[in-house]
Amino acid sequence: MPHDFMPGLAGVPAARSTISDVNGETGVLEYRGIRIEELTAKSTFLETAYLLLFNCLPTRLELEKFTGDVALHRRIKFKIVDMIKSLPEQGHPMDALQAAVAALGMFYPGRTVQDPENNYWSAVRLIAKLPTIVAAFARIRRGDEYVAPRDDFEFSENFLYMLSERRPDPIVCQIFDACLILHAEHTMNASTFCGLITASTLADPYTVVASAIGALKGPLHGGANEEVLAMLREIGTIQGVRSYLEAKLKAKQPLMGFGHRVYKVKDPRAVILQQLAQKLFTHCGKSPLYALAEETERVALELLSQKRVYPNVDFYSGIVYDAMGIPTDTFTSIFAMARAAGWLAHWLEQMKENKLYRPDQIYEGEHNRSYLPLDQRQ
Ligand code: ACO
């Protein structure tokens, strides 16, 4: 059956889904029909994860059970900690996370993905354990001891505690939690699709999430948040913004944290992240990077708005995490911790009506070539 080839599968539907929806023209993002503006103002990351996974807001009792289940599964086996200790300190945290998540599956070998009970516990374990792995690698690589999770702390509070070994400021926890909500899901993006391809073979959910982590790492996707900070540091001063951006565009290099396949307006997540950044700076003092970012956005819009290229989710998230004292190369792992909720929601949805992904290609090579023996080749 011949089809038009769509580079990057742009505009090609890969699934039917009820999990989230983006309107790229109006800048609206909804999770299960609820706008992200409302969720970041009123919900928590774990409640939003429940909404994504099970298609309803939990009752008080359901939320207590889910929160309790996640809290009880935060610990990781000492062998996973030992494995993390054996990884090179200068290695990228996303590689450590991918390796540790793949290894997790070896400890929980329930291979059938058709059992709803088993699938529930796999989703709980993954959402619970990813932050522990991220914090463990961040500490161990700088020579500090691994800090065990506290099951009496809220989700974000516990993560920030495991990173610093100090009980974090409640306002910082609330802002961080809202960031996790914003990163939890985003329709059929590259990492979700990658996870679903793996899931379509009926691979276990640890392998599904490990695949998705690999796809998220790249600088055109989740890795852009780290690149944004590198770009702002390279720009250095407000006066240097215009010449830097013009040189980049002249060299046909993308501005990191700008542009999106779907959004043709400013990403609504970037709008909320900017508000969260302002709230954080009012509370903890301004970051010099924020003024630089605002000027970068202003000049970039002048240079790029004709192409409808605007800031995306990655543009302001790094500035928020940086102001919280989180190392730059850990930003994408935090994205993964949050996006695990979306990946797992898509996985559960696909398991209800799975079909192996096996797309087609347009073959442009030769046919009927003869095999030339090695001694006759030029
Ligand atoms: N900087 C400069 N120009 C850009 C940018 C950018 N960041 N993004 C798009 N454009 C321009 C392109 O050069 C192209 O111009 P042309 O028509 O004159 O050739 C036009 O806008 C269309 O861009 P495409 O590359 O065709 O758009 P596509 O949908 O393939 O790319 C992508 C989307 C990869 C995200 C791109 O915008 C990009 O590279 N951005 C920078 C990396 C980034 O921030 N990634 C994070 C995305 S959000 C996320 O994944 C979580």
Short mmCIF file of C-alpha atoms and ligand atoms in Angstrom, two decimals:
data_model
loop_
_atom_site.label_atom_id
_atom_site.label_comp_id
_atom_site.label_asym_id
_atom_site.label_seq_id
_atom_site.Cartn_x
_atom_site.Cartn_y
_atom_site.Cartn_z
CA MET A 1 0.00 0.00 0.00
CA PRO A 2 1.85 3.21 -1.07
CA HIS A 3 1.70 6.19 1.30
CA ASP A 4 3.18 9.67 1.26
CA PHE A 5 6.40 9.79 3.24
CA MET A 6 6.15 12.30 6.10
CA PRO A 7 9.65 13.11 7.44
CA GLY A 8 9.58 12.86 11.24
CA LEU A 9 6.05 11.38 10.90
CA ALA A 10 4.81 14.99 11.21
CA GLY A 11 1.01 14.99 11.43
CA VAL A 12 0.75 11.19 11.20
CA PRO A 13 -1.43 9.78 14.02
CA ALA A 14 0.30 6.86 15.74
CA ALA A 15 -2.47 6.01 18.26
CA ARG A 16 -5.96 6.83 19.46
CA SER A 17 -5.73 8.27 22.96
CA THR A 18 -7.81 9.94 25.67
CA ILE A 19 -4.83 10.97 27.82
CA SER A 20 -3.95 14.49 26.71
CA ASP A 21 -4.54 16.97 23.94
CA VAL A 22 -2.60 19.94 22.55
CA ASN A 23 -3.98 22.78 20.49
CA GLY A 24 -0.86 24.22 18.90
CA GLU A 25 -2.69 27.23 17.43
CA THR A 26 -4.25 28.46 20.68
CA GLY A 27 -1.60 27.13 23.08
CA VAL A 28 -3.90 24.89 25.12
CA LEU A 29 -2.73 21.68 26.79
CA GLU A 30 -5.19 19.43 28.64
CA TYR A 31 -4.61 16.25 30.63
CA ARG A 32 -7.73 14.07 30.50
CA GLY A 33 -9.65 17.20 29.50
CA ILE A 34 -8.37 19.43 32.35
CA ARG A 35 -6.19 22.40 31.44
CA ILE A 36 -2.67 22.47 32.82
CA GLU A 37 -3.24 25.97 34.23
CA GLU A 38 -5.88 24.52 36.54
CA LEU A 39 -3.84 21.46 37.47
CA THR A 40 -0.69 23.45 38.34
CA ALA A 41 -2.77 25.84 40.46
CA LYS A 42 -4.86 23.23 42.30
CA SER A 43 -3.41 19.72 42.00
CA THR A 44 -0.25 17.89 43.03
CA PHE A 45 2.07 15.81 40.88
CA LEU A 46 0.85 12.52 42.37
CA GLU A 47 -2.82 13.43 41.98
CA THR A 48 -2.12 14.44 38.36
CA ALA A 49 -0.24 11.15 37.81
CA TYR A 50 -3.33 9.30 39.09
CA LEU A 51 -5.54 11.33 36.72
CA LEU A 52 -3.28 10.46 33.78
CA LEU A 53 -3.05 6.77 34.66
CA PHE A 54 -6.69 6.10 35.55
CA ASN A 55 -8.66 8.81 33.70
CA CYS A 56 -10.34 10.32 36.77
CA LEU A 57 -9.46 12.54 39.67
CA PRO A 58 -9.09 10.28 42.73
CA THR A 59 -11.44 10.43 45.70
CA ARG A 60 -9.75 11.30 49.00
CA LEU A 61 -9.50 7.59 49.83
CA GLU A 62 -8.10 6.66 46.41
CA LEU A 63 -5.53 9.44 46.63
CA GLU A 64 -4.47 8.35 50.11
CA LYS A 65 -4.01 4.78 48.91
CA PHE A 66 -2.07 5.80 45.77
CA THR A 67 0.12 8.26 47.70
CA GLY A 68 0.77 5.60 50.35
CA ASP A 69 1.61 2.95 47.75
CA VAL A 70 4.09 5.28 46.04
CA ALA A 71 5.65 6.32 49.38
CA LEU A 72 6.17 2.67 50.36
CA HIS A 73 7.95 1.83 47.10
CA ARG A 74 10.52 4.64 47.06
CA ARG A 75 13.38 2.50 48.32
CA ILE A 76 15.74 0.87 45.82
CA LYS A 77 17.60 -2.41 46.32
CA PHE A 78 21.14 -2.09 47.67
CA LYS A 79 22.36 -3.79 44.49
CA ILE A 80 20.93 -0.91 42.43
CA VAL A 81 22.75 1.53 44.76
CA ASP A 82 25.94 -0.52 44.29
CA MET A 83 25.43 -0.47 40.54
CA ILE A 84 25.05 3.33 40.61
CA LYS A 85 28.25 3.55 42.69
CA SER A 86 30.11 1.67 39.98
CA LEU A 87 29.12 4.11 37.18
CA PRO A 88 31.63 6.80 36.10
CA GLU A 89 31.08 10.12 37.94
CA GLN A 90 31.44 12.09 34.73
CA GLY A 91 28.79 9.95 32.98
CA HIS A 92 25.51 11.63 32.08
CA PRO A 93 22.71 11.21 34.68
CA MET A 94 20.27 10.16 31.94
CA ASP A 95 22.53 7.22 31.06
CA ALA A 96 22.69 6.24 34.73
CA LEU A 97 18.90 6.53 34.99
CA GLN A 98 18.32 4.46 31.86
CA ALA A 99 20.71 1.73 33.06
CA ALA A 100 19.22 1.64 36.57
CA VAL A 101 15.62 1.53 35.30
CA ALA A 102 16.46 -1.31 32.92
CA ALA A 103 18.14 -3.12 35.83
CA LEU A 104 15.09 -2.55 38.08
CA GLY A 105 13.12 -4.86 35.81
CA MET A 106 15.46 -7.70 36.75
CA PHE A 107 14.29 -7.43 40.37
CA TYR A 108 10.59 -7.40 39.49
CA PRO A 109 10.37 -10.03 36.82
CA GLY A 110 6.53 -10.16 36.40
CA ARG A 111 6.75 -10.57 32.64
CA THR A 112 3.04 -10.68 31.85
CA VAL A 113 1.71 -7.27 30.91
CA GLN A 114 -1.88 -8.48 30.65
CA ASP A 115 -2.41 -8.59 34.43
CA PRO A 116 -3.94 -5.28 35.68
CA GLU A 117 -2.78 -5.90 39.28
CA ASN A 118 0.81 -6.48 38.16
CA ASN A 119 0.63 -3.43 35.88
CA TYR A 120 -0.62 -1.22 38.73
CA TRP A 121 2.34 -2.19 40.94
CA SER A 122 4.81 -1.71 38.08
CA ALA A 123 3.48 1.83 37.50
CA VAL A 124 3.65 2.58 41.25
CA ARG A 125 7.21 1.24 41.52
CA LEU A 126 8.47 3.20 38.53
CA ILE A 127 6.90 6.50 39.63
CA ALA A 128 8.20 5.91 43.17
CA LYS A 129 11.74 4.77 42.36
CA LEU A 130 12.84 7.08 39.55
CA PRO A 131 13.40 10.06 41.92
CA THR A 132 15.42 7.83 44.28
CA ILE A 133 17.68 6.75 41.41
CA VAL A 134 18.10 10.33 40.13
CA ALA A 135 18.98 11.65 43.60
CA ALA A 136 21.27 8.68 44.34
CA PHE A 137 23.38 9.25 41.20
CA ALA A 138 23.50 13.03 41.77
CA ARG A 139 24.94 12.49 45.27
CA ILE A 140 27.14 9.44 44.74
CA ARG A 141 28.92 10.95 41.72
CA ARG A 142 30.02 13.94 43.82
CA GLY A 143 31.29 11.67 46.58
CA ASP A 144 28.35 11.97 48.97
CA GLU A 145 26.50 9.10 50.60
CA TYR A 146 23.19 7.98 49.12
CA VAL A 147 20.27 9.38 51.16
CA ALA A 148 17.41 6.90 51.65
CA PRO A 149 13.90 8.20 50.89
CA ARG A 150 11.52 9.33 53.63
CA ASP A 151 8.10 7.74 53.23
CA ASP A 152 6.52 10.40 55.49
CA PHE A 153 7.47 13.22 53.07
CA GLU A 154 5.44 14.45 50.09
CA PHE A 155 6.67 13.37 46.64
CA SER A 156 8.57 16.56 45.72
CA GLU A 157 9.65 17.24 49.27
CA ASN A 158 11.19 13.77 49.44
CA PHE A 159 13.07 14.20 46.15
CA LEU A 160 14.58 17.55 47.16
CA TYR A 161 15.44 16.08 50.57
CA MET A 162 17.21 13.09 48.98
CA LEU A 163 19.29 15.49 46.87
CA SER A 164 20.42 17.77 49.68
CA GLU A 165 19.82 15.78 52.90
CA ARG A 166 17.99 18.86 54.22
CA ARG A 167 14.24 19.32 54.59
CA PRO A 168 13.39 21.70 51.73
CA ASP A 169 11.49 24.98 51.92
CA PRO A 170 7.70 24.33 51.44
CA ILE A 171 7.36 27.05 48.75
CA VAL A 172 10.26 25.56 46.80
CA CYS A 173 8.58 22.11 47.09
CA GLN A 174 5.29 23.52 45.81
CA ILE A 175 6.98 25.19 42.81
CA PHE A 176 8.98 22.04 42.04
CA ASP A 177 5.80 19.93 42.23
CA ALA A 178 4.08 22.26 39.74
CA CYS A 179 7.09 21.83 37.40
CA LEU A 180 6.60 18.06 37.60
CA ILE A 181 2.92 18.48 36.65
CA LEU A 182 3.96 20.50 33.59
CA HIS A 183 6.38 17.79 32.47
CA ALA A 184 4.14 14.81 33.23
CA GLU A 185 2.57 14.34 29.80
CA HIS A 186 2.51 15.72 26.27
CA THR A 187 0.59 13.59 23.74
CA MET A 188 2.53 11.66 21.08
CA ASN A 189 6.04 13.03 21.47
CA ALA A 190 9.30 11.27 20.55
CA SER A 191 9.93 9.57 23.92
CA THR A 192 6.31 8.46 24.38
CA PHE A 193 6.28 7.02 20.87
CA CYS A 194 9.59 5.28 21.53
CA GLY A 195 8.20 3.75 24.74
CA LEU A 196 5.06 2.64 22.91
CA ILE A 197 7.06 0.97 20.15
CA THR A 198 8.85 -1.07 22.82
CA ALA A 199 5.54 -1.70 24.62
CA SER A 200 3.94 -2.95 21.42
CA THR A 201 6.26 -5.98 21.53
CA LEU A 202 4.78 -6.75 24.98
CA ALA A 203 8.11 -5.94 26.64
CA ASP A 204 7.89 -5.29 30.40
CA PRO A 205 7.25 -1.72 31.64
CA TYR A 206 10.81 -1.25 32.97
CA THR A 207 12.12 -1.80 29.45
CA VAL A 208 9.39 0.50 28.08
CA VAL A 209 10.42 3.33 30.43
CA ALA A 210 14.14 2.68 29.82
CA SER A 211 13.53 3.06 26.05
CA ALA A 212 11.60 6.27 26.57
CA ILE A 213 14.40 7.67 28.78
CA GLY A 214 16.86 7.07 25.93
CA ALA A 215 14.70 9.06 23.50
CA LEU A 216 14.12 11.90 25.98
CA LYS A 217 17.85 12.44 26.44
CA GLY A 218 18.55 14.01 23.04
CA PRO A 219 18.94 17.80 22.74
CA LEU A 220 16.05 18.10 20.27
CA HIS A 221 13.71 16.70 22.96
CA GLY A 222 14.13 16.71 26.76
CA GLY A 223 17.87 17.37 26.66
CA ALA A 224 17.17 20.93 25.45
CA ASN A 225 16.65 22.18 29.04
CA GLU A 226 20.34 21.56 29.79
CA GLU A 227 21.38 23.17 26.50
CA VAL A 228 19.38 26.31 27.34
CA LEU A 229 21.50 26.92 30.43
CA ALA A 230 24.68 26.28 28.45
CA MET A 231 23.44 28.81 25.85
CA LEU A 232 22.60 31.47 28.46
CA ARG A 233 25.98 31.02 30.14
CA GLU A 234 27.69 31.31 26.77
CA ILE A 235 25.76 34.52 25.99
CA GLY A 236 26.91 35.86 29.36
CA THR A 237 25.57 39.43 29.26
CA ILE A 238 22.39 41.21 28.16
CA GLN A 239 24.48 43.21 25.65
CA GLY A 240 25.71 39.96 24.09
CA VAL A 241 22.26 38.52 23.35
CA ARG A 242 21.57 39.94 19.89
CA SER A 243 24.95 39.19 18.35
CA TYR A 244 24.92 35.66 19.80
CA LEU A 245 21.46 34.84 18.44
CA GLU A 246 22.17 36.39 15.05
CA ALA A 247 25.39 34.37 14.74
CA LYS A 248 23.56 31.15 15.67
CA LEU A 249 20.80 31.73 13.15
CA LYS A 250 23.30 32.71 10.46
CA ALA A 251 25.08 29.40 11.08
CA LYS A 252 21.66 27.67 10.77
CA GLN A 253 21.88 26.33 14.32
CA PRO A 254 18.68 26.02 16.38
CA LEU A 255 18.17 28.21 19.43
CA MET A 256 17.72 25.78 22.30
CA GLY A 257 14.40 26.00 24.15
CA PHE A 258 12.67 27.49 21.10
CA GLY A 259 10.39 25.88 18.52
CA HIS A 260 8.01 22.96 18.63
CA ARG A 261 6.48 20.57 16.13
CA VAL A 262 2.95 21.33 17.36
CA TYR A 263 2.93 24.78 19.02
CA LYS A 264 2.74 27.76 16.70
CA VAL A 265 2.38 30.11 19.69
CA LYS A 266 4.27 30.27 23.00
CA ASP A 267 4.14 26.88 24.72
CA PRO A 268 1.59 27.22 27.59
CA ARG A 269 4.03 25.31 29.83
CA ALA A 270 6.67 28.00 29.21
CA VAL A 271 4.13 30.66 30.24
CA ILE A 272 3.44 28.88 33.55
CA LEU A 273 7.12 28.13 34.14
CA GLN A 274 7.89 31.81 33.76
CA GLN A 275 5.27 32.61 36.42
CA LEU A 276 6.75 29.90 38.67
CA ALA A 277 10.24 31.34 38.13
CA GLN A 278 8.98 34.78 39.16
CA LYS A 279 7.33 33.30 42.28
CA LEU A 280 10.56 31.49 43.17
CA PHE A 281 12.68 34.63 42.71
CA THR A 282 10.29 36.71 44.84
CA HIS A 283 10.79 34.09 47.55
CA CYS A 284 14.52 33.32 47.23
CA GLY A 285 16.04 36.28 45.36
CA LYS A 286 16.53 36.84 41.64
CA SER A 287 18.75 34.77 39.38
CA PRO A 288 20.90 36.78 36.92
CA LEU A 289 20.03 34.14 34.31
CA TYR A 290 16.37 35.15 34.37
CA ALA A 291 16.94 38.68 33.02
CA LEU A 292 19.21 37.17 30.38
CA ALA A 293 16.50 34.66 29.43
CA GLU A 294 13.85 37.38 29.13
CA GLU A 295 16.10 39.42 26.84
CA THR A 296 16.91 36.27 24.83
CA GLU A 297 13.19 35.60 24.40
CA ARG A 298 12.55 39.23 23.36
CA VAL A 299 15.29 39.25 20.70
CA ALA A 300 14.51 35.70 19.51
CA LEU A 301 10.87 36.66 18.97
CA GLU A 302 11.99 39.59 16.84
CA LEU A 303 14.20 37.30 14.77
CA LEU A 304 11.98 34.21 14.61
CA SER A 305 8.31 35.10 15.08
CA GLN A 306 7.76 35.15 11.29
CA LYS A 307 8.51 31.43 11.40
CA ARG A 308 6.19 31.07 14.41
CA VAL A 309 9.03 29.83 16.62
CA TYR A 310 8.44 30.62 20.31
CA PRO A 311 9.84 29.44 23.67
CA ASN A 312 8.97 25.84 24.55
CA VAL A 313 8.77 24.05 27.92
CA ASP A 314 12.54 23.72 28.14
CA PHE A 315 13.29 27.43 27.95
CA TYR A 316 12.40 28.44 31.53
CA SER A 317 12.48 25.08 33.37
CA GLY A 318 16.27 25.00 33.66
CA ILE A 319 16.36 28.48 35.20
CA VAL A 320 13.91 27.33 37.89
CA TYR A 321 15.90 24.16 38.68
CA ASP A 322 19.19 26.08 38.61
CA ALA A 323 17.84 28.56 41.17
CA MET A 324 16.94 25.57 43.36
CA GLY A 325 20.60 24.51 43.33
CA ILE A 326 20.05 21.46 41.11
CA PRO A 327 23.05 20.56 38.88
CA THR A 328 22.42 21.39 35.20
CA ASP A 329 23.01 17.89 33.89
CA THR A 330 20.31 16.52 36.23
CA PHE A 331 17.51 18.62 34.62
CA THR A 332 16.56 16.06 31.96
CA SER A 333 16.43 13.28 34.57
CA ILE A 334 13.90 15.36 36.51
CA PHE A 335 11.90 15.70 33.29
CA ALA A 336 12.01 11.88 33.00
CA MET A 337 10.87 11.41 36.63
CA ALA A 338 7.75 13.44 35.82
CA ARG A 339 7.18 12.11 32.31
CA ALA A 340 7.18 8.53 33.65
CA ALA A 341 3.54 9.22 34.60
CA GLY A 342 2.64 10.05 30.99
CA TRP A 343 4.69 7.18 29.53
CA LEU A 344 2.98 4.72 31.87
CA ALA A 345 -0.49 6.13 31.14
CA HIS A 346 0.13 5.56 27.41
CA TRP A 347 1.51 2.09 28.13
CA LEU A 348 -1.61 1.12 30.15
CA GLU A 349 -3.84 2.53 27.41
CA GLN A 350 -2.00 0.63 24.70
CA MET A 351 -2.10 -2.65 26.62
CA LYS A 352 -5.91 -2.60 26.34
CA GLU A 353 -5.74 -2.87 22.55
CA ASN A 354 -2.17 -3.59 21.58
CA LYS A 355 -0.90 -3.95 18.04
CA LEU A 356 2.76 -4.44 17.20
CA TYR A 357 4.25 -1.30 15.64
CA ARG A 358 5.70 -2.31 12.31
CA PRO A 359 5.67 0.66 9.92
CA ASP A 360 6.61 0.63 6.27
CA GLN A 361 9.45 2.30 4.38
CA ILE A 362 10.02 3.60 0.89
CA TYR A 363 12.87 1.54 -0.49
CA GLU A 364 15.20 3.62 -2.63
CA GLY A 365 18.05 1.13 -3.09
CA GLU A 366 18.97 -1.20 -5.94
CA HIS A 367 17.72 -4.69 -6.79
CA ASN A 368 19.39 -7.77 -8.26
CA ARG A 369 23.00 -6.68 -7.71
CA SER A 370 25.53 -9.43 -8.08
CA TYR A 371 27.93 -10.40 -5.30
CA LEU A 372 31.48 -9.40 -6.24
CA PRO A 373 34.19 -11.57 -4.66
CA LEU A 374 36.52 -9.66 -2.30
CA ASP A 375 39.61 -9.91 -4.56
CA GLN A 376 37.76 -8.30 -7.49
CA ARG A 377 36.58 -5.19 -5.59
CA GLN A 378 38.35 -1.85 -6.22
N1 ACO B 1 15.85 27.93 16.36
C1 ACO B 1 15.89 28.49 15.14
N2 ACO B 1 15.05 28.17 14.14
C2 ACO B 1 14.13 27.25 14.42
C3 ACO B 1 14.03 26.62 15.66
C4 ACO B 1 14.93 26.99 16.67
N3 ACO B 1 14.91 26.44 17.88
N4 ACO B 1 13.01 25.74 15.64
C5 ACO B 1 12.49 25.79 14.40
N5 ACO B 1 13.16 26.71 13.66
C6 ACO B 1 12.92 27.07 12.26
C7 ACO B 1 13.61 26.05 11.36
O1 ACO B 1 14.90 26.44 11.02
C8 ACO B 1 12.68 26.04 10.16
O2 ACO B 1 12.98 27.15 9.35
P1 ACO B 1 12.96 27.02 7.74
O3 ACO B 1 11.53 26.70 7.41
O4 ACO B 1 13.42 28.35 7.27
O5 ACO B 1 13.88 25.90 7.39
C9 ACO B 1 11.31 26.25 10.77
O6 ACO B 1 11.52 26.95 11.98
C10 ACO B 1 10.57 24.94 11.04
O7 ACO B 1 11.40 24.15 11.88
P2 ACO B 1 11.56 22.59 11.79
O8 ACO B 1 12.95 22.22 12.22
O9 ACO B 1 11.08 22.07 10.47
O10 ACO B 1 10.51 22.14 12.88
P3 ACO B 1 10.43 20.74 13.60
O11 ACO B 1 9.04 20.56 13.99
O12 ACO B 1 11.05 19.66 12.80
O13 ACO B 1 11.41 20.94 14.87
C11 ACO B 1 12.23 21.11 17.03
C12 ACO B 1 10.99 21.01 16.15
C13 ACO B 1 13.17 19.91 16.78
C14 ACO B 1 11.79 21.08 18.49
C15 ACO B 1 12.98 22.44 16.70
O14 ACO B 1 12.12 23.51 16.95
C16 ACO B 1 14.27 22.57 17.48
O15 ACO B 1 15.31 22.06 17.06
N6 ACO B 1 14.25 23.27 18.66
C17 ACO B 1 15.41 23.41 19.50
C18 ACO B 1 15.54 22.21 20.44
C19 ACO B 1 14.48 22.25 21.54
O16 ACO B 1 14.27 23.25 22.19
N7 ACO B 1 13.85 21.08 21.74
C20 ACO B 1 12.83 20.90 22.79
C21 ACO B 1 11.45 20.78 22.20
S1 ACO B 1 10.24 20.61 23.48
C22 ACO B 1 10.44 19.03 24.02
O17 ACO B 1 10.76 18.14 23.28
C23 ACO B 1 10.23 18.73 25.41
#
